Short mmCIF file of C-alpha atoms in Angstrom, two decimals:
data_model
loop_
_atom_site.label_atom_id
_atom_site.label_comp_id
_atom_site.label_asym_id
_atom_site.label_seq_id
_atom_site.Cartn_x
_atom_site.Cartn_y
_atom_site.Cartn_z
CA MET A 126 -11.36 -13.52 -42.68
CA ARG A 127 -8.75 -15.01 -40.31
CA LYS A 128 -5.81 -13.02 -41.61
CA PRO A 129 -6.64 -9.63 -39.96
CA PHE A 130 -7.22 -11.42 -36.65
CA GLY A 131 -3.83 -13.11 -36.89
CA ILE A 132 -2.07 -9.83 -37.62
CA ALA A 133 -3.84 -8.12 -34.73
CA PHE A 134 -2.96 -10.98 -32.39
CA ILE A 135 0.72 -10.83 -33.32
CA ALA A 136 0.76 -7.06 -32.88
CA CYS A 137 -0.83 -7.33 -29.44
CA LEU A 138 1.61 -10.06 -28.43
CA ALA A 139 4.55 -7.93 -29.52
CA PHE A 140 3.18 -4.97 -27.58
CA LEU A 141 2.81 -7.06 -24.41
CA LEU A 142 6.29 -8.56 -24.74
CA LEU A 143 7.80 -5.14 -25.26
CA PHE A 144 6.24 -3.49 -22.23
CA THR A 145 6.24 -6.38 -19.78
CA SER A 146 9.96 -6.88 -20.39
CA GLN A 147 10.81 -3.34 -19.30
CA PRO A 148 12.40 -2.92 -15.86
CA PRO A 149 10.27 -1.16 -13.24
CA THR A 150 10.83 2.57 -13.19
CA GLU A 151 10.07 2.98 -9.47
CA ALA A 152 12.59 0.44 -8.17
CA ALA A 153 13.87 1.23 -4.70
CA SER A 154 17.24 2.95 -4.68
CA LEU A 155 20.05 1.01 -3.01
CA VAL A 156 22.36 3.21 -0.96
CA LYS A 157 25.42 2.12 1.00
CA MET A 158 28.82 3.25 2.22
CA GLY A 159 30.24 5.71 -0.31
CA SER A 160 26.90 6.68 -1.88
CA ALA A 161 26.42 10.42 -2.34
CA ASN A 162 23.09 11.60 -3.75
CA GLY A 163 19.64 12.90 -2.90
CA ASP A 164 18.52 9.48 -1.68
CA VAL A 165 21.21 9.62 1.00
CA TRP A 166 19.99 13.05 2.09
CA ASP A 167 16.44 11.67 2.33
CA LEU A 168 17.74 8.64 4.26
CA GLN A 169 19.61 10.83 6.74
CA PHE A 170 16.61 13.12 7.25
CA ARG A 171 14.32 10.14 7.85
CA LEU A 172 16.76 8.53 10.28
CA ASN A 173 16.98 11.87 12.08
CA THR A 174 13.21 12.21 12.42
CA ALA A 175 13.10 8.63 13.70
CA GLY A 176 15.81 9.37 16.28
CA TYR A 177 18.68 7.33 14.85
CA TYR A 178 20.83 10.00 13.19
CA THR A 179 21.93 13.14 15.04
CA GLU A 180 24.18 14.81 12.48
CA LYS A 181 23.06 17.39 9.94
CA PRO A 182 22.10 15.63 6.66
CA ASP A 183 24.81 16.15 4.04
CA GLY A 184 24.00 13.58 1.34
CA HIS A 185 27.16 11.54 1.93
CA PHE A 186 26.88 7.96 3.21
CA GLY A 187 29.76 7.59 5.66
CA ALA A 188 30.48 5.64 8.83
CA VAL A 189 28.04 7.64 11.00
CA THR A 190 25.19 7.03 8.55
CA ALA A 191 26.06 3.33 8.29
CA ASP A 192 26.00 3.02 12.08
CA ALA A 193 22.60 4.74 12.23
CA VAL A 194 21.26 2.40 9.53
CA ARG A 195 22.48 -0.70 11.39
CA ARG A 196 20.87 0.48 14.63
CA PHE A 197 17.61 1.10 12.80
CA GLN A 198 17.78 -2.31 11.13
CA ARG A 199 18.39 -4.07 14.44
CA SER A 200 15.47 -2.22 16.03
CA TYR A 201 13.09 -3.55 13.36
CA GLY A 202 14.46 -7.07 13.01
CA LEU A 203 16.14 -6.45 9.65
CA PRO A 204 19.55 -7.80 8.58
CA ALA A 205 21.93 -5.26 10.15
CA ASP A 206 24.26 -4.90 7.18
CA GLY A 207 24.25 -1.10 6.96
CA VAL A 208 22.98 -1.26 3.38
CA VAL A 209 19.65 0.36 2.54
CA GLY A 210 17.80 -1.73 -0.02
CA ALA A 211 14.12 -2.26 -0.77
CA GLN A 212 13.29 -3.97 2.54
CA THR A 213 14.91 -1.32 4.73
CA TRP A 214 13.38 1.50 2.67
CA THR A 215 9.90 -0.04 3.04
CA VAL A 216 10.12 -0.25 6.82
CA LEU A 217 11.79 3.15 7.18
CA LYS A 218 9.07 4.91 5.20
CA LYS A 219 6.43 3.47 7.53
CA VAL A 220 8.06 4.90 10.66
CA SER A 221 9.63 8.15 9.46
CA VAL A 222 8.93 11.22 7.36
CA ASN A 223 10.79 13.26 4.78
CA ARG A 224 10.97 17.06 4.84
CA ALA A 225 7.70 17.59 2.96
CA GLU A 226 5.89 15.01 5.10
CA LEU A 227 7.10 16.63 8.32
CA ASP A 228 5.67 19.93 7.08
CA GLN A 229 2.36 18.23 6.25
CA LEU A 230 2.15 16.52 9.63
CA ALA A 231 2.92 19.76 11.48
CA LYS A 232 0.27 21.56 9.42
CA LEU A 233 -2.32 18.94 10.32
CA ILE A 234 -1.47 19.04 14.02
CA TYR A 235 -1.61 22.83 14.10
CA SER A 236 -4.86 23.08 12.16
CA GLU A 237 -6.62 20.27 14.03
CA ALA A 238 -5.29 20.68 17.57
CA ARG A 239 -3.52 24.01 18.15
CA GLY A 240 -5.85 24.74 21.07
CA GLU A 241 -5.07 21.43 22.76
CA SER A 242 -2.36 20.56 25.29
CA TYR A 243 1.00 19.44 23.96
CA THR A 244 0.07 15.83 24.69
CA GLY A 245 -3.17 16.32 22.78
CA GLN A 246 -1.26 17.67 19.79
CA VAL A 247 1.14 14.71 19.79
CA ALA A 248 -1.85 12.37 20.00
CA VAL A 249 -3.30 13.83 16.79
CA GLY A 250 0.04 13.29 15.05
CA ALA A 251 0.18 9.76 16.42
CA VAL A 252 -3.18 8.96 14.84
CA VAL A 253 -1.71 9.87 11.45
CA MET A 254 1.33 7.64 12.07
CA ASN A 255 -0.93 4.80 13.24
CA ARG A 256 -2.94 5.08 10.03
CA LEU A 257 0.27 5.06 8.00
CA ARG A 258 1.22 1.72 9.55
CA SER A 259 -2.27 0.25 9.24
CA LYS A 260 -3.30 -1.82 6.22
CA GLU A 261 -6.72 -0.14 6.40
CA PHE A 262 -5.33 3.22 5.27
CA PRO A 263 -3.15 4.63 2.46
CA ASN A 264 0.61 4.09 2.57
CA SER A 265 1.92 7.65 2.58
CA ILE A 266 1.56 10.64 4.90
CA ALA A 267 0.04 12.79 2.16
CA ALA A 268 -2.46 10.11 1.15
CA VAL A 269 -3.50 9.60 4.78
CA ILE A 270 -3.95 13.32 5.40
CA PHE A 271 -5.76 14.07 2.15
CA GLN A 272 -7.97 10.99 2.16
CA PRO A 273 -11.51 12.28 1.49
CA ARG A 274 -13.37 13.36 4.65
CA ALA A 275 -10.53 12.17 6.88
CA PHE A 276 -9.81 15.48 8.62
CA THR A 277 -11.98 18.55 9.16
CA ALA A 278 -9.05 20.92 8.67
CA ILE A 279 -8.68 19.77 5.07
CA ASP A 280 -12.35 20.39 4.34
CA ASP A 281 -12.50 23.86 5.92
CA GLY A 282 -9.11 25.03 4.65
CA GLN A 283 -7.41 25.50 8.02
CA PHE A 284 -4.79 22.94 7.02
CA TRP A 285 -3.05 25.67 5.02
CA LEU A 286 -2.34 27.82 8.08
CA THR A 287 1.34 28.17 8.99
CA PRO A 288 2.24 25.80 11.85
CA ASN A 289 4.26 27.00 14.84
CA ALA A 290 7.34 25.45 16.43
CA THR A 291 5.21 23.50 18.91
CA ALA A 292 3.40 21.73 16.08
CA TYR A 293 6.74 20.71 14.57
CA ARG A 294 7.96 19.38 17.93
CA ALA A 295 4.72 17.44 18.33
CA ALA A 296 5.10 16.02 14.83
CA LEU A 297 8.63 14.80 15.58
CA ASP A 298 7.53 13.24 18.88
CA ALA A 299 4.72 11.41 17.09
CA VAL A 300 7.09 10.16 14.38
CA ARG A 301 9.56 8.98 17.01
CA GLY A 302 6.95 6.79 18.64
CA TRP A 303 5.24 8.75 21.40
CA ASP A 304 1.60 7.75 21.15
CA PRO A 305 -0.67 9.25 23.82
CA SER A 306 -3.65 7.85 21.88
CA ASN A 307 -2.58 4.27 22.67
CA GLY A 308 -2.77 3.09 19.07
CA CYS A 309 -5.97 4.83 18.02
CA LEU A 310 -6.92 5.38 14.38
CA TYR A 311 -9.60 8.04 14.90
CA TYR A 312 -10.43 10.98 17.12
CA PHE A 313 -13.31 13.44 17.32
CA ASN A 314 -14.65 16.36 19.31
CA PRO A 315 -17.94 15.20 20.87
CA HIS A 316 -19.24 18.76 21.04
CA VAL A 317 -19.07 19.37 17.30
CA ALA A 318 -19.04 15.92 15.68
CA THR A 319 -21.92 15.37 13.27
CA SER A 320 -21.08 11.80 12.22
CA LYS A 321 -23.16 9.07 13.83
CA TRP A 322 -20.64 6.49 12.62
CA ILE A 323 -17.76 7.89 14.69
CA TRP A 324 -19.73 7.20 17.87
CA THR A 325 -19.76 3.49 16.99
CA ARG A 326 -15.96 3.23 17.20
CA PRO A 327 -14.50 1.72 20.41
CA GLN A 328 -13.31 4.63 22.56
CA LYS A 329 -9.97 4.34 24.39
CA ILE A 330 -9.01 7.70 25.87
CA THR A 331 -10.07 11.33 26.11
CA ILE A 332 -7.37 14.00 25.84
CA GLY A 333 -8.61 17.56 26.10
CA SER A 334 -11.44 18.14 23.63
CA HIS A 335 -10.86 14.92 21.68
CA ILE A 336 -12.03 11.38 22.20
CA PHE A 337 -9.60 8.88 20.63
CA CYS A 338 -10.97 5.62 19.31
CA MET A 339 -10.23 2.54 17.23
#
């Protein structure tokens, strides 16, 4: 009666050895001087949205890109070697957006705050960026925006409206660090809010129709 168990054990062990020995498929791409691929284009776009790269992204890692990378690394206390490995990618993705994420952030700002002042629109974008950097929330723009019951515009479908140029400018300002909310993670309109819980959050500032809170 032991023989089938032994065969099964060996088979399971072989299976585990086979799959645990495989290299990770989502390893961070390393890009440096001379690299030329889609990751470089993404890097340049992100550095541009964060305010470190002013050229048009071209997918080629040259001296201008290397200089932008080093300035970014110095700003965030990273080794300023001009090489973008796992550590630099991790930090960059917390403080920047790619093309699709910029579109998503602009959509959210437009659908949630198009009737607000420009400062109020930036503040809504800043809340998303604050959540992205917080350990209490998901680690991507899309996951933050589409987290269940996080934003009214997702629930009522207004998120899918086409954002205007002002919403895109507000999104870029929020990504680049302008935070009129002063670090807040939530906001609500007191005239339409139905959640009792949101009133329990510490309130910091009111901008237009929204109260921003922690």
